Amino acid sequence: KVILKFMDTVTNTDTIRTLSKKLAPPLVTLLSSESEIQFVALRNINLIVQKRPSILHHEIKVFFCKYNDPIYVKMEKLEIMVMLASDRNIEQVLLEFKEYATEVDVDFVRKAVRAIGRCAIK
C-alpha cells in the first residue's frame, strides 16, 4: 500500500517500472494459498489492477481458474483477467473464457460469456 502511494508521487518512469516488477511476485505468491486467503488477495489485486494494470500485465496466466477453485475465487479471477486483457494476450484470455463457457455452474458461465463481450468492447 505504501509503495503504491509512493508511486503516485514518483515521476521517474524507470523507478516506477522497477517498483512494478518488484510488486508482482509477492502478489502472485499469495494466490497459491488456501481459498480464503486467495480470495482476500484477489480482492486487493483487483483494486491494484484498477489503478495500475501494468504491475501484473505479464502474470495473466496465474489468474486462470483451476477446476477445484471455489466459485467466489473463480468470479474474482474472471474480473481481473478482463482488466488485464490486452492486444498481447487477448488470444490466450479468449481461449480460457471459451473453456469457462462449458462449465457446469450457470452463473459462472453467464459471467464468462459476459467477460468475452467486455473484452470485445475493450
PDB file of N, CA, C and O in Angstrom, residues 11-70:
ATOM      1  N   THR A  11       8.030  10.583 -10.427  1.00  0.00           N
ATOM      2  CA  THR A  11       7.901  10.982 -11.826  1.00  0.00           C
ATOM      3  C   THR A  11       8.839  10.210 -12.747  1.00  0.00           C
ATOM      4  O   THR A  11       8.633  10.183 -13.957  1.00  0.00           O
ATOM      5  N   ASN A  12       9.855   9.587 -12.186  1.00  0.00           N
ATOM      6  CA  ASN A  12      10.827   8.834 -12.970  1.00  0.00           C
ATOM      7  C   ASN A  12      10.209   7.507 -13.419  1.00  0.00           C
ATOM      8  O   ASN A  12       9.853   6.666 -12.598  1.00  0.00           O
ATOM      9  N   THR A  13      10.098   7.300 -14.734  1.00  0.00           N
ATOM     10  CA  THR A  13       9.458   6.091 -15.258  1.00  0.00           C
ATOM     11  C   THR A  13      10.272   4.829 -14.968  1.00  0.00           C
ATOM     12  O   THR A  13       9.698   3.753 -14.797  1.00  0.00           O
ATOM     13  N   ASP A  14      11.593   4.949 -14.914  1.00  0.00           N
ATOM     14  CA  ASP A  14      12.426   3.781 -14.591  1.00  0.00           C
ATOM     15  C   ASP A  14      12.152   3.294 -13.173  1.00  0.00           C
ATOM     16  O   ASP A  14      12.085   2.093 -12.909  1.00  0.00           O
ATOM     17  N   THR A  15      11.981   4.223 -12.245  1.00  0.00           N
ATOM     18  CA  THR A  15      11.693   3.866 -10.856  1.00  0.00           C
ATOM     19  C   THR A  15      10.325   3.182 -10.761  1.00  0.00           C
ATOM     20  O   THR A  15      10.184   2.173 -10.068  1.00  0.00           O
ATOM     21  N   ILE A  16       9.354   3.704 -11.464  1.00  0.00           N
ATOM     22  CA  ILE A  16       8.016   3.119 -11.459  1.00  0.00           C
ATOM     23  C   ILE A  16       8.058   1.713 -12.050  1.00  0.00           C
ATOM     24  O   ILE A  16       7.452   0.781 -11.512  1.00  0.00           O
ATOM     25  N   ARG A  17       8.803   1.536 -13.141  1.00  0.00           N
ATOM     26  CA  ARG A  17       8.925   0.224 -13.773  1.00  0.00           C
ATOM     27  C   ARG A  17       9.590  -0.776 -12.821  1.00  0.00           C
ATOM     28  O   ARG A  17       9.144  -1.915 -12.687  1.00  0.00           O
ATOM     29  N   THR A  18      10.629  -0.336 -12.122  1.00  0.00           N
ATOM     30  CA  THR A  18      11.329  -1.198 -11.169  1.00  0.00           C
ATOM     31  C   THR A  18      10.418  -1.590 -10.009  1.00  0.00           C
ATOM     32  O   THR A  18      10.371  -2.758  -9.613  1.00  0.00           O
ATOM     33  N   LEU A  19       9.687  -0.623  -9.484  1.00  0.00           N
ATOM     34  CA  LEU A  19       8.761  -0.914  -8.383  1.00  0.00           C
ATOM     35  C   LEU A  19       7.661  -1.876  -8.831  1.00  0.00           C
ATOM     36  O   LEU A  19       7.268  -2.773  -8.081  1.00  0.00           O
ATOM     37  N   SER A  20       7.184  -1.703 -10.045  1.00  0.00           N
ATOM     38  CA  SER A  20       6.136  -2.585 -10.569  1.00  0.00           C
ATOM     39  C   SER A  20       6.638  -4.018 -10.674  1.00  0.00           C
ATOM     40  O   SER A  20       5.920  -4.961 -10.340  1.00  0.00           O
ATOM     41  N   LYS A  21       7.875  -4.181 -11.134  1.00  0.00           N
ATOM     42  CA  LYS A  21       8.450  -5.523 -11.254  1.00  0.00           C
ATOM     43  C   LYS A  21       8.627  -6.184  -9.895  1.00  0.00           C
ATOM     44  O   LYS A  21       8.504  -7.397  -9.763  1.00  0.00           O
ATOM     45  N   LYS A  22       8.903  -5.387  -8.870  1.00  0.00           N
ATOM     46  CA  LYS A  22       9.118  -5.944  -7.540  1.00  0.00           C
ATOM     47  C   LYS A  22       7.808  -6.231  -6.805  1.00  0.00           C
ATOM     48  O   LYS A  22       7.791  -7.018  -5.861  1.00  0.00           O
ATOM     49  N   LEU A  23       6.735  -5.595  -7.200  1.00  0.00           N
ATOM     50  CA  LEU A  23       5.442  -5.812  -6.550  1.00  0.00           C
ATOM     51  C   LEU A  23       4.742  -7.091  -7.021  1.00  0.00           C
ATOM     52  O   LEU A  23       4.008  -7.704  -6.253  1.00  0.00           O
ATOM     53  N   ALA A  24       4.959  -7.475  -8.265  1.00  0.00           N
ATOM     54  CA  ALA A  24       4.230  -8.608  -8.832  1.00  0.00           C
ATOM     55  C   ALA A  24       4.478  -9.948  -8.124  1.00  0.00           C
ATOM     56  O   ALA A  24       3.516 -10.630  -7.766  1.00  0.00           O
ATOM     57  N   PRO A  25       5.721 -10.363  -7.882  1.00  0.00           N
ATOM     58  CA  PRO A  25       5.944 -11.693  -7.284  1.00  0.00           C
ATOM     59  C   PRO A  25       5.260 -11.937  -5.928  1.00  0.00           C
ATOM     60  O   PRO A  25       4.647 -12.993  -5.749  1.00  0.00           O
ATOM     61  N   PRO A  26       5.301 -10.994  -4.975  1.00  0.00           N
ATOM     62  CA  PRO A  26       4.600 -11.256  -3.711  1.00  0.00           C
ATOM     63  C   PRO A  26       3.086 -11.402  -3.885  1.00  0.00           C
ATOM     64  O   PRO A  26       2.460 -12.217  -3.202  1.00  0.00           O
ATOM     65  N   LEU A  27       2.515 -10.639  -4.805  1.00  0.00           N
ATOM     66  CA  LEU A  27       1.075 -10.736  -5.045  1.00  0.00           C
ATOM     67  C   LEU A  27       0.717 -12.089  -5.648  1.00  0.00           C
ATOM     68  O   LEU A  27      -0.266 -12.721  -5.261  1.00  0.00           O
ATOM     69  N   VAL A  28       1.532 -12.537  -6.582  1.00  0.00           N
ATOM     70  CA  VAL A  28       1.292 -13.821  -7.233  1.00  0.00           C
ATOM     71  C   VAL A  28       1.477 -14.970  -6.241  1.00  0.00           C
ATOM     72  O   VAL A  28       0.745 -15.959  -6.266  1.00  0.00           O
ATOM     73  N   THR A  29       2.426 -14.847  -5.344  1.00  0.00           N
ATOM     74  CA  THR A  29       2.683 -15.881  -4.337  1.00  0.00           C
ATOM     75  C   THR A  29       1.462 -16.109  -3.450  1.00  0.00           C
ATOM     76  O   THR A  29       1.163 -17.247  -3.075  1.00  0.00           O
ATOM     77  N   LEU A  30       0.742 -15.055  -3.143  1.00  0.00           N
ATOM     78  CA  LEU A  30      -0.455 -15.185  -2.308  1.00  0.00           C
ATOM     79  C   LEU A  30      -1.537 -16.049  -2.964  1.00  0.00           C
ATOM     80  O   LEU A  30      -2.394 -16.591  -2.284  1.00  0.00           O
ATOM     81  N   LEU A  31      -1.481 -16.182  -4.269  1.00  0.00           N
ATOM     82  CA  LEU A  31      -2.507 -16.945  -4.983  1.00  0.00           C
ATOM     83  C   LEU A  31      -2.313 -18.451  -4.866  1.00  0.00           C
ATOM     84  O   LEU A  31      -3.142 -19.220  -5.331  1.00  0.00           O
ATOM     85  N   SER A  32      -1.221 -18.875  -4.257  1.00  0.00           N
ATOM     86  CA  SER A  32      -1.014 -20.315  -4.074  1.00  0.00           C
ATOM     87  C   SER A  32      -1.441 -20.763  -2.672  1.00  0.00           C
ATOM     88  O   SER A  32      -1.199 -21.896  -2.279  1.00  0.00           O
ATOM     89  N   SER A  33      -2.068 -19.874  -1.926  1.00  0.00           N
ATOM     90  CA  SER A  33      -2.559 -20.194  -0.576  1.00  0.00           C
ATOM     91  C   SER A  33      -3.925 -20.860  -0.662  1.00  0.00           C
ATOM     92  O   SER A  33      -4.460 -21.080  -1.744  1.00  0.00           O
ATOM     93  N   GLU A  34      -4.514 -21.127   0.505  1.00  0.00           N
ATOM     94  CA  GLU A  34      -5.862 -21.706   0.513  1.00  0.00           C
ATOM     95  C   GLU A  34      -6.881 -20.680   0.011  1.00  0.00           C
ATOM     96  O   GLU A  34      -6.597 -19.491  -0.069  1.00  0.00           O
ATOM     97  N   SER A  35      -8.053 -21.166  -0.285  1.00  0.00           N
ATOM     98  CA  SER A  35      -9.077 -20.376  -0.986  1.00  0.00           C
ATOM     99  C   SER A  35      -9.434 -19.061  -0.305  1.00  0.00           C
ATOM    100  O   SER A  35      -9.614 -18.046  -0.979  1.00  0.00           O
ATOM    101  N   GLU A  36      -9.549 -19.061   1.016  1.00  0.00           N
ATOM    102  CA  GLU A  36      -9.962 -17.846   1.718  1.00  0.00           C
ATOM    103  C   GLU A  36      -8.910 -16.755   1.585  1.00  0.00           C
ATOM    104  O   GLU A  36      -9.230 -15.592   1.325  1.00  0.00           O
ATOM    105  N   ILE A  37      -7.654 -17.123   1.759  1.00  0.00           N
ATOM    106  CA  ILE A  37      -6.557 -16.154   1.611  1.00  0.00           C
ATOM    107  C   ILE A  37      -6.446 -15.718   0.158  1.00  0.00           C
ATOM    108  O   ILE A  37      -6.212 -14.546  -0.134  1.00  0.00           O
ATOM    109  N   GLN A  38      -6.644 -16.662  -0.734  1.00  0.00           N
ATOM    110  CA  GLN A  38      -6.602 -16.361  -2.158  1.00  0.00           C
ATOM    111  C   GLN A  38      -7.663 -15.312  -2.510  1.00  0.00           C
ATOM    112  O   GLN A  38      -7.398 -14.374  -3.260  1.00  0.00           O
ATOM    113  N   PHE A  39      -8.859 -15.461  -1.951  1.00  0.00           N
ATOM    114  CA  PHE A  39      -9.936 -14.519  -2.240  1.00  0.00           C
ATOM    115  C   PHE A  39      -9.590 -13.114  -1.747  1.00  0.00           C
ATOM    116  O   PHE A  39      -9.784 -12.130  -2.466  1.00  0.00           O
ATOM    117  N   VAL A  40      -9.067 -13.012  -0.538  1.00  0.00           N
ATOM    118  CA  VAL A  40      -8.685 -11.699   0.008  1.00  0.00           C
ATOM    119  C   VAL A  40      -7.584 -11.081  -0.864  1.00  0.00           C
ATOM    120  O   VAL A  40      -7.625  -9.889  -1.186  1.00  0.00           O
ATOM    121  N   ALA A  41      -6.622 -11.908  -1.262  1.00  0.00           N
ATOM    122  CA  ALA A  41      -5.547 -11.419  -2.129  1.00  0.00           C
ATOM    123  C   ALA A  41      -6.113 -10.950  -3.463  1.00  0.00           C
ATOM    124  O   ALA A  41      -5.713  -9.892  -3.979  1.00  0.00           O
ATOM    125  N   LEU A  42      -7.043 -11.713  -4.019  1.00  0.00           N
ATOM    126  CA  LEU A  42      -7.644 -11.346  -5.308  1.00  0.00           C
ATOM    127  C   LEU A  42      -8.417 -10.035  -5.217  1.00  0.00           C
ATOM    128  O   LEU A  42      -8.390  -9.223  -6.144  1.00  0.00           O
ATOM    129  N   ARG A  43      -9.119  -9.818  -4.117  1.00  0.00           N
ATOM    130  CA  ARG A  43      -9.843  -8.552  -3.939  1.00  0.00           C
ATOM    131  C   ARG A  43      -8.877  -7.372  -3.917  1.00  0.00           C
ATOM    132  O   ARG A  43      -9.151  -6.326  -4.504  1.00  0.00           O
ATOM    133  N   ASN A  44      -7.751  -7.553  -3.234  1.00  0.00           N
ATOM    134  CA  ASN A  44      -6.749  -6.492  -3.191  1.00  0.00           C
ATOM    135  C   ASN A  44      -6.062  -6.311  -4.543  1.00  0.00           C
ATOM    136  O   ASN A  44      -5.805  -5.182  -4.967  1.00  0.00           O
ATOM    137  N   ILE A  45      -5.787  -7.423  -5.212  1.00  0.00           N
ATOM    138  CA  ILE A  45      -5.185  -7.351  -6.550  1.00  0.00           C
ATOM    139  C   ILE A  45      -6.134  -6.629  -7.500  1.00  0.00           C
ATOM    140  O   ILE A  45      -5.702  -5.827  -8.336  1.00  0.00           O
ATOM    141  N   ASN A  46      -7.420  -6.879  -7.355  1.00  0.00           N
ATOM    142  CA  ASN A  46      -8.422  -6.211  -8.181  1.00  0.00           C
ATOM    143  C   ASN A  46      -8.302  -4.691  -8.048  1.00  0.00           C
ATOM    144  O   ASN A  46      -8.307  -3.958  -9.039  1.00  0.00           O
ATOM    145  N   LEU A  47      -8.184  -4.222  -6.824  1.00  0.00           N
ATOM    146  CA  LEU A  47      -8.032  -2.780  -6.591  1.00  0.00           C
ATOM    147  C   LEU A  47      -6.725  -2.252  -7.180  1.00  0.00           C
ATOM    148  O   LEU A  47      -6.682  -1.162  -7.756  1.00  0.00           O
ATOM    149  N   ILE A  48      -5.661  -3.012  -7.027  1.00  0.00           N
ATOM    150  CA  ILE A  48      -4.354  -2.596  -7.556  1.00  0.00           C
ATOM    151  C   ILE A  48      -4.399  -2.526  -9.079  1.00  0.00           C
ATOM    152  O   ILE A  48      -3.907  -1.566  -9.680  1.00  0.00           O
ATOM    153  N   VAL A  49      -4.996  -3.542  -9.710  1.00  0.00           N
ATOM    154  CA  VAL A  49      -5.059  -3.589 -11.173  1.00  0.00           C
ATOM    155  C   VAL A  49      -5.921  -2.457 -11.725  1.00  0.00           C
ATOM    156  O   VAL A  49      -5.650  -1.937 -12.806  1.00  0.00           O
ATOM    157  N   GLN A  50      -6.945  -2.047 -10.981  1.00  0.00           N
ATOM    158  CA  GLN A  50      -7.761  -0.919 -11.430  1.00  0.00           C
ATOM    159  C   GLN A  50      -6.917   0.343 -11.557  1.00  0.00           C
ATOM    160  O   GLN A  50      -7.101   1.136 -12.477  1.00  0.00           O
ATOM    161  N   LYS A  51      -5.982   0.508 -10.637  1.00  0.00           N
ATOM    162  CA  LYS A  51      -5.156   1.714 -10.644  1.00  0.00           C
ATOM    163  C   LYS A  51      -3.915   1.558 -11.519  1.00  0.00           C
ATOM    164  O   LYS A  51      -3.537   2.468 -12.248  1.00  0.00           O
ATOM    165  N   ARG A  52      -3.250   0.403 -11.424  1.00  0.00           N
ATOM    166  CA  ARG A  52      -2.003   0.174 -12.157  1.00  0.00           C
ATOM    167  C   ARG A  52      -1.974  -1.219 -12.785  1.00  0.00           C
ATOM    168  O   ARG A  52      -1.348  -2.139 -12.254  1.00  0.00           O
ATOM    169  N   PRO A  53      -2.631  -1.403 -13.920  1.00  0.00           N
ATOM    170  CA  PRO A  53      -2.649  -2.726 -14.562  1.00  0.00           C
ATOM    171  C   PRO A  53      -1.267  -3.192 -15.017  1.00  0.00           C
ATOM    172  O   PRO A  53      -1.034  -4.382 -15.171  1.00  0.00           O
ATOM    173  N   SER A  54      -0.352  -2.269 -15.199  1.00  0.00           N
ATOM    174  CA  SER A  54       0.988  -2.639 -15.677  1.00  0.00           C
ATOM    175  C   SER A  54       1.751  -3.503 -14.682  1.00  0.00           C
ATOM    176  O   SER A  54       2.682  -4.217 -15.059  1.00  0.00           O
ATOM    177  N   ILE A  55       1.354  -3.480 -13.411  1.00  0.00           N
ATOM    178  CA  ILE A  55       2.061  -4.263 -12.399  1.00  0.00           C
ATOM    179  C   ILE A  55       1.933  -5.760 -12.683  1.00  0.00           C
ATOM    180  O   ILE A  55       2.886  -6.511 -12.526  1.00  0.00           O
ATOM    181  N   LEU A  56       0.778  -6.194 -13.137  1.00  0.00           N
ATOM    182  CA  LEU A  56       0.543  -7.629 -13.323  1.00  0.00           C
ATOM    183  C   LEU A  56       0.245  -8.027 -14.769  1.00  0.00           C
ATOM    184  O   LEU A  56      -0.236  -9.124 -15.023  1.00  0.00           O
ATOM    185  N   HIS A  57       0.545  -7.162 -15.730  1.00  0.00           N
ATOM    186  CA  HIS A  57       0.167  -7.491 -17.106  1.00  0.00           C
ATOM    187  C   HIS A  57       0.915  -8.694 -17.670  1.00  0.00           C
ATOM    188  O   HIS A  57       0.446  -9.329 -18.604  1.00  0.00           O
ATOM    189  N   HIS A  58       2.066  -9.065 -17.106  1.00  0.00           N
ATOM    190  CA  HIS A  58       2.798 -10.258 -17.560  1.00  0.00           C
ATOM    191  C   HIS A  58       2.328 -11.523 -16.851  1.00  0.00           C
ATOM    192  O   HIS A  58       2.710 -12.624 -17.226  1.00  0.00           O
ATOM    193  N   GLU A  59       1.534 -11.382 -15.812  1.00  0.00           N
ATOM    194  CA  GLU A  59       1.178 -12.506 -14.941  1.00  0.00           C
ATOM    195  C   GLU A  59      -0.240 -13.016 -15.165  1.00  0.00           C
ATOM    196  O   GLU A  59      -0.832 -13.596 -14.262  1.00  0.00           O
ATOM    197  N   ILE A  60      -0.791 -12.847 -16.327  1.00  0.00           N
ATOM    198  CA  ILE A  60      -2.207 -13.190 -16.522  1.00  0.00           C
ATOM    199  C   ILE A  60      -2.484 -14.677 -16.330  1.00  0.00           C
ATOM    200  O   ILE A  60      -3.553 -15.056 -15.868  1.00  0.00           O
ATOM    201  N   LYS A  61      -1.526 -15.530 -16.616  1.00  0.00           N
ATOM    202  CA  LYS A  61      -1.762 -16.983 -16.507  1.00  0.00           C
ATOM    203  C   LYS A  61      -2.056 -17.433 -15.078  1.00  0.00           C
ATOM    204  O   LYS A  61      -2.748 -18.419 -14.878  1.00  0.00           O
ATOM    205  N   VAL A  62      -1.545 -16.726 -14.082  1.00  0.00           N
ATOM    206  CA  VAL A  62      -1.810 -17.136 -12.693  1.00  0.00           C
ATOM    207  C   VAL A  62      -3.272 -16.901 -12.308  1.00  0.00           C
ATOM    208  O   VAL A  62      -3.727 -17.448 -11.315  1.00  0.00           O
ATOM    209  N   PHE A  63      -3.986 -16.131 -13.106  1.00  0.00           N
ATOM    210  CA  PHE A  63      -5.393 -15.859 -12.815  1.00  0.00           C
ATOM    211  C   PHE A  63      -6.336 -16.824 -13.543  1.00  0.00           C
ATOM    212  O   PHE A  63      -7.549 -16.734 -13.382  1.00  0.00           O
ATOM    213  N   PHE A  64      -5.781 -17.747 -14.325  1.00  0.00           N
ATOM    214  CA  PHE A  64      -6.624 -18.751 -14.964  1.00  0.00           C
ATOM    215  C   PHE A  64      -7.221 -19.638 -13.874  1.00  0.00           C
ATOM    216  O   PHE A  64      -6.534 -20.024 -12.927  1.00  0.00           O
ATOM    217  N   CYS A  65      -8.490 -19.954 -14.000  1.00  0.00           N
ATOM    218  CA  CYS A  65      -9.201 -20.723 -12.974  1.00  0.00           C
ATOM    219  C   CYS A  65      -8.817 -22.195 -13.026  1.00  0.00           C
ATOM    220  O   CYS A  65      -8.699 -22.779 -14.097  1.00  0.00           O
ATOM    221  N   LYS A  66      -8.673 -22.755 -11.849  1.00  0.00           N
ATOM    222  CA  LYS A  66      -8.428 -24.190 -11.724  1.00  0.00           C
ATOM    223  C   LYS A  66      -9.777 -24.874 -11.486  1.00  0.00           C
ATOM    224  O   LYS A  66     -10.703 -24.254 -10.979  1.00  0.00           O
ATOM    225  N   TYR A  67      -9.858 -26.133 -11.831  1.00  0.00           N
ATOM    226  CA  TYR A  67     -11.139 -26.840 -11.717  1.00  0.00           C
ATOM    227  C   TYR A  67     -11.653 -26.906 -10.281  1.00  0.00           C
ATOM    228  O   TYR A  67     -12.848 -26.962 -10.043  1.00  0.00           O
ATOM    229  N   ASN A  68     -10.743 -26.890  -9.304  1.00  0.00           N
ATOM    230  CA  ASN A  68     -11.164 -27.025  -7.908  1.00  0.00           C
ATOM    231  C   ASN A  68     -11.249 -25.690  -7.165  1.00  0.00           C
ATOM    232  O   ASN A  68     -11.437 -25.669  -5.955  1.00  0.00           O
ATOM    233  N   ASP A  69     -11.129 -24.578  -7.887  1.00  0.00           N
ATOM    234  CA  ASP A  69     -11.305 -23.264  -7.258  1.00  0.00           C
ATOM    235  C   ASP A  69     -12.771 -23.091  -6.855  1.00  0.00           C
ATOM    236  O   ASP A  69     -13.667 -23.440  -7.635  1.00  0.00           O
ATOM    237  N   PRO A  70     -13.034 -22.533  -5.673  1.00  0.00           N
ATOM    238  CA  PRO A  70     -14.423 -22.220  -5.316  1.00  0.00           C
ATOM    239  C   PRO A  70     -14.972 -21.135  -6.248  1.00  0.00           C
ATOM    240  O   PRO A  70     -14.214 -20.365  -6.842  1.00  0.00           O
TER     241      PRO A  70
END
